[in-house]
PDB file of C-alpha atoms in Angstrom:
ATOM      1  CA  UNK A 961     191.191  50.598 139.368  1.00  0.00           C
ATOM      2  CA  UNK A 962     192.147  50.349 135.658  1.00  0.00           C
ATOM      3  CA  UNK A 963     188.309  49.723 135.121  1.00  0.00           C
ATOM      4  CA  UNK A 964     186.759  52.415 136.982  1.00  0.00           C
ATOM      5  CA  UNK A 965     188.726  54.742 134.985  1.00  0.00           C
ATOM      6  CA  UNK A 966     188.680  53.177 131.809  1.00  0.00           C
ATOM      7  CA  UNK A 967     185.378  54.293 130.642  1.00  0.00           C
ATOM      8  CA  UNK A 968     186.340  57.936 132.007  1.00  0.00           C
ATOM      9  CA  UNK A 969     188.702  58.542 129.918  1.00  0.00           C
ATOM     10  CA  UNK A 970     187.164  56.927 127.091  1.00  0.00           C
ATOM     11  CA  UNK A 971     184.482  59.577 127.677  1.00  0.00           C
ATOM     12  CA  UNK A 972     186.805  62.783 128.007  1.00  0.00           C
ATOM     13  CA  UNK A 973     188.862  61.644 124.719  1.00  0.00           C
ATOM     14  CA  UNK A 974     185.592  61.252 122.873  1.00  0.00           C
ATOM     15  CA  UNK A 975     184.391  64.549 124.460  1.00  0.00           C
ATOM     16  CA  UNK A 976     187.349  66.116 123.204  1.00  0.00           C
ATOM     17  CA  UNK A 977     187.358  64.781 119.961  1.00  0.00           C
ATOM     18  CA  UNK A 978     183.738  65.962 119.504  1.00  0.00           C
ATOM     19  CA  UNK A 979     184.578  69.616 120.843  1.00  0.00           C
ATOM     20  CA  UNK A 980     187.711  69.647 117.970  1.00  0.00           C
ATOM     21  CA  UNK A 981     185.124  68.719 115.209  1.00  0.00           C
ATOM     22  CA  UNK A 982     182.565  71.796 116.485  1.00  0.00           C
ATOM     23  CA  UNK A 983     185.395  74.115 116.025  1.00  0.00           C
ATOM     24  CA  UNK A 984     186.090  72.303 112.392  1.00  0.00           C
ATOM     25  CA  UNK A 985     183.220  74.772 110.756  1.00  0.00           C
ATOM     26  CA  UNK A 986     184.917  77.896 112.005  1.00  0.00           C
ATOM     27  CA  UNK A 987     185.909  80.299 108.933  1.00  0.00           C
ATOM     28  CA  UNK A 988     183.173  78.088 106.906  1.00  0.00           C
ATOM     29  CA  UNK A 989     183.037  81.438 104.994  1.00  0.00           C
ATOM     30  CA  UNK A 990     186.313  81.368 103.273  1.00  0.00           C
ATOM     31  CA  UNK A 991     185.409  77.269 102.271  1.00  0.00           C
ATOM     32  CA  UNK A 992     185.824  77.304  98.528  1.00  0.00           C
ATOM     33  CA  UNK A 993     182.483  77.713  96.570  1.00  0.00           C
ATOM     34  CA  UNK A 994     180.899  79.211  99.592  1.00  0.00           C
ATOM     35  CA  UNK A 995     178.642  82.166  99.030  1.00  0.00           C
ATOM     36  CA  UNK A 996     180.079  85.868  99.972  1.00  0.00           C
ATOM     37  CA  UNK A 997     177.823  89.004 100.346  1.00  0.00           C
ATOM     38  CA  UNK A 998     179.248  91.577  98.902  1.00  0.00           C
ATOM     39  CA  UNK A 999     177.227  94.141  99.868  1.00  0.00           C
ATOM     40  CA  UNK A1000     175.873  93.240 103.017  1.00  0.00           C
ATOM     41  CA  UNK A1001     173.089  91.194 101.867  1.00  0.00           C
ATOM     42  CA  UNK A1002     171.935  87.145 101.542  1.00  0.00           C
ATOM     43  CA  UNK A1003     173.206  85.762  98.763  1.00  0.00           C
ATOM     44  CA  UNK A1004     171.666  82.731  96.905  1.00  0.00           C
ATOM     45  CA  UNK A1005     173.069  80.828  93.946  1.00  0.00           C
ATOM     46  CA  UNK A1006     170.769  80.264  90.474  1.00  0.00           C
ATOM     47  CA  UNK A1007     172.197  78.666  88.042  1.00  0.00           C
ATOM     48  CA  UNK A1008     173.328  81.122  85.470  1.00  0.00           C
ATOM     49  CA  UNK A1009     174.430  83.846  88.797  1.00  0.00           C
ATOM     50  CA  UNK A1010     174.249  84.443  92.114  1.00  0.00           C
ATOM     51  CA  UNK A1011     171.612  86.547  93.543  1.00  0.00           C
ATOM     52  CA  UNK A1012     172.304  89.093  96.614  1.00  0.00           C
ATOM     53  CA  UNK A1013     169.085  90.742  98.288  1.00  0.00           C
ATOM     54  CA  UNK A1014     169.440  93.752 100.533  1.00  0.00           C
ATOM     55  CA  UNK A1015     167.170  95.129 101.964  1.00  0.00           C
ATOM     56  CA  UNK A1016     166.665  98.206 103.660  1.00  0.00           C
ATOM     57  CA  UNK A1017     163.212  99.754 104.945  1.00  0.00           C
ATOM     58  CA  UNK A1018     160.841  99.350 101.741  1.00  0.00           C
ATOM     59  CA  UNK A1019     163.653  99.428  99.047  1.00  0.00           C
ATOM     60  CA  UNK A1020     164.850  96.298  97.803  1.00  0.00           C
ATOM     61  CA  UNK A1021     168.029  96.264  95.825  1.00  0.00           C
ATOM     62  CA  UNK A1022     169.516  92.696  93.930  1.00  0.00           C
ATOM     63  CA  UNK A1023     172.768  92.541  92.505  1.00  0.00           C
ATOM     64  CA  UNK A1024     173.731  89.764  90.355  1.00  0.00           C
ATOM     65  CA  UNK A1025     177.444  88.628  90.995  1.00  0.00           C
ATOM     66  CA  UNK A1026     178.617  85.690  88.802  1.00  0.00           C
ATOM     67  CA  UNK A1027     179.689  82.287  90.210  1.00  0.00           C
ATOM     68  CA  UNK A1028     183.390  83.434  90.766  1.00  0.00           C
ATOM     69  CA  UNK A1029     182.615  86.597  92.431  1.00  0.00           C
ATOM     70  CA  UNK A1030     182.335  89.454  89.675  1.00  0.00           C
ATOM     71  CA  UNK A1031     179.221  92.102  89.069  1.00  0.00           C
ATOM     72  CA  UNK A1032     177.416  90.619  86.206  1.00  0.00           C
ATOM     73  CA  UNK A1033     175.685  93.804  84.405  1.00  0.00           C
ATOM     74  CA  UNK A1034     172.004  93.692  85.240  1.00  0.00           C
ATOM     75  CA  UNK A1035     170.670  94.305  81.458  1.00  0.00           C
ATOM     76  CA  UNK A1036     172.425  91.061  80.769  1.00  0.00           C
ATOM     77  CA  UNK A1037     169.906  89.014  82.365  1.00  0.00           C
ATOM     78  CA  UNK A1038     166.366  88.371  82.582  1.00  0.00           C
ATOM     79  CA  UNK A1039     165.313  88.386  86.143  1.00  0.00           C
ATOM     80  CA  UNK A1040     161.961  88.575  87.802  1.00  0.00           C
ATOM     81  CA  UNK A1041     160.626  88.620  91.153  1.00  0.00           C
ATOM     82  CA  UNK A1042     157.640  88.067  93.169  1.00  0.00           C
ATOM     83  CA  UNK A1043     156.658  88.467  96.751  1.00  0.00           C
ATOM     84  CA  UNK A1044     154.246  86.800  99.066  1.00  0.00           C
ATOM     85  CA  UNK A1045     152.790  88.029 102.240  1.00  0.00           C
ATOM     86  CA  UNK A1046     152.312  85.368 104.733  1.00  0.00           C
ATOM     87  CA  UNK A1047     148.461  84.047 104.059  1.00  0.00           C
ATOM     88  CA  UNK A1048     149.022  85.905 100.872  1.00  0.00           C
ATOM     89  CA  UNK A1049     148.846  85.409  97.541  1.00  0.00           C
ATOM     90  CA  UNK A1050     152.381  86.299  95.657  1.00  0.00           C
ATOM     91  CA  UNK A1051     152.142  89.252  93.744  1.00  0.00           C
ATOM     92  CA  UNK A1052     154.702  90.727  90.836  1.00  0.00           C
ATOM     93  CA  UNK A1053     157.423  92.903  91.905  1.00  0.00           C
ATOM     94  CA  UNK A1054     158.452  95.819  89.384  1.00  0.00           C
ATOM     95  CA  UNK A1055     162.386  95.772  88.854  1.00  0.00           C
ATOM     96  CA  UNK A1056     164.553  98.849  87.719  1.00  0.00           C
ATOM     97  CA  UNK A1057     167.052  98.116  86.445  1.00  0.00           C
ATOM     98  CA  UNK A1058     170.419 100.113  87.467  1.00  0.00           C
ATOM     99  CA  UNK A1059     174.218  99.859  86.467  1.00  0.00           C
ATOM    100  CA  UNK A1060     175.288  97.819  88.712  1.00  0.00           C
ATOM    101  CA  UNK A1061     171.710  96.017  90.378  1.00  0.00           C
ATOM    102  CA  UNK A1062     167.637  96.094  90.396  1.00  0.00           C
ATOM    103  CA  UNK A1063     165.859  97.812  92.556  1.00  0.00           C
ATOM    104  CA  UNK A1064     162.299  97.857  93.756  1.00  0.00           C
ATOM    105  CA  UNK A1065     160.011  98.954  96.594  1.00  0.00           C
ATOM    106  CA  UNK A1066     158.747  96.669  98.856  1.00  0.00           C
ATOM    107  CA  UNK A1067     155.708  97.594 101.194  1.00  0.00           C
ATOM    108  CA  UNK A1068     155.385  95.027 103.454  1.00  0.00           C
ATOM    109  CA  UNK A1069     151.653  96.307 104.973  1.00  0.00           C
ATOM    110  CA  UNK A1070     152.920  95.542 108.458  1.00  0.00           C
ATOM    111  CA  UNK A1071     153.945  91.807 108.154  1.00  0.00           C
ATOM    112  CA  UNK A1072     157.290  91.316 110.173  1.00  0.00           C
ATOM    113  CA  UNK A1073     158.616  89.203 107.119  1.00  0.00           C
ATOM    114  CA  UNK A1074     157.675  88.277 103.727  1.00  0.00           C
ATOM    115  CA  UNK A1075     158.759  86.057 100.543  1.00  0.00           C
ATOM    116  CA  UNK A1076     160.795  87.171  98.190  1.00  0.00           C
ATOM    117  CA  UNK A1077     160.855  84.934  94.952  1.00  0.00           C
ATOM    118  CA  UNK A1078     163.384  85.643  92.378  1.00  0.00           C
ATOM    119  CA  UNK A1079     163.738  83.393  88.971  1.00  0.00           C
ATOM    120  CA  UNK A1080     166.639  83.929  86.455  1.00  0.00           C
ATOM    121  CA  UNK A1081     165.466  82.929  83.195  1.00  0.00           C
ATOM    122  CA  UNK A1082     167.546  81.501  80.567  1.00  0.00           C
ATOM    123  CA  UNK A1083     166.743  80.582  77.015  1.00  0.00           C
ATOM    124  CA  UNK A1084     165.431  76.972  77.805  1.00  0.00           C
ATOM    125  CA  UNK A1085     165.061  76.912  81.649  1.00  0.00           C
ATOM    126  CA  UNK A1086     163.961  79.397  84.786  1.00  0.00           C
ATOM    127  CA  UNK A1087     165.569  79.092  88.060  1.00  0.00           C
ATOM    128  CA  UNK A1088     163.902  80.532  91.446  1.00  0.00           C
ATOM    129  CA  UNK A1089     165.453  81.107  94.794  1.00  0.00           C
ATOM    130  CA  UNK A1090     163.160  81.981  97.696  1.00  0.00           C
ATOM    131  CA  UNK A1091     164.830  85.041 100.138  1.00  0.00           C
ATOM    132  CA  UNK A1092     162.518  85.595 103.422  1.00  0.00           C
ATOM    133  CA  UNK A1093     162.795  89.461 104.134  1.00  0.00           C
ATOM    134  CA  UNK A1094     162.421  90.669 107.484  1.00  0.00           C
ATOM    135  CA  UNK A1095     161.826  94.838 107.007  1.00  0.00           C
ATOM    136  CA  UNK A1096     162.858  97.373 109.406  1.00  0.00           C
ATOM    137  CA  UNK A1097     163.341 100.911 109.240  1.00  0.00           C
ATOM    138  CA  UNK A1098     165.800 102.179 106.930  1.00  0.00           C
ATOM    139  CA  UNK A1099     169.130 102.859 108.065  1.00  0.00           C
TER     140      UNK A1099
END
């Protein structure tokens, strides 16, 4: 009998143990060095800054939040962006700069999601981070 069940409950322990590790990611969020939208957005991490993208309808809005968390001024940095409709060629995007972000109007001609390229550039180097934008109507 000590066979037949053997394997069973080699199974269920290992099933268990499995299940424990699944729940191991929950709160990822709070992990240290883990990205945190501030303002509702996707954040992506360049080099020099983070990058958060929100967007809302055609109006695109990036605020640049240093690596520990804090608004970095936008007229400190030199940032550029491009977009690319699928099949599409990527085209400049026009930033204003604001206090506290950049903004710029997006029209997406109908396409249910787009590219959004944005490259910090430093003295020596440039670093991009793609964001795929998905526009709805604005809120």
């Amino acid at each position: 009998m000590n066979r037949i069940y053997q394997p069973l409950l080699t199974a269920l322990l290992m099933a268990s143990s499995l299940n424990g590790a699944a729940f191991a990611h929950e709160g990822h969020d709070d992990a240290p060095g883990s990205l945190k939208a501030i303002h509702g957005g996707m954040v992506k991490s360049l080099k020099d800054a983070n990058i958060e993208v929100l967007a809302n309808g055609t109006t695109l809005k990036l605020y640049p939040v240093s690596h520990e968390g804090k608004a970095i001024a936008p007229n400190t940095l030199k940032l550029t962006a491009t977009t690319t409709l699928p099949k599409g060629k990527p085209v400049a995007l026009p930033l204003a700069a604001k206090p506290d972000h950049w903004e710029a109007t997006m029209d997406a001609q109908g396409a249910h999601r787009y590219t959004l390229t944005v490259t910090l550039q430093d003295e020596a180097h440039s670093h991009s981070a793609d964001f795929t934008i998905e526009p709805q109507e604005s809120e």
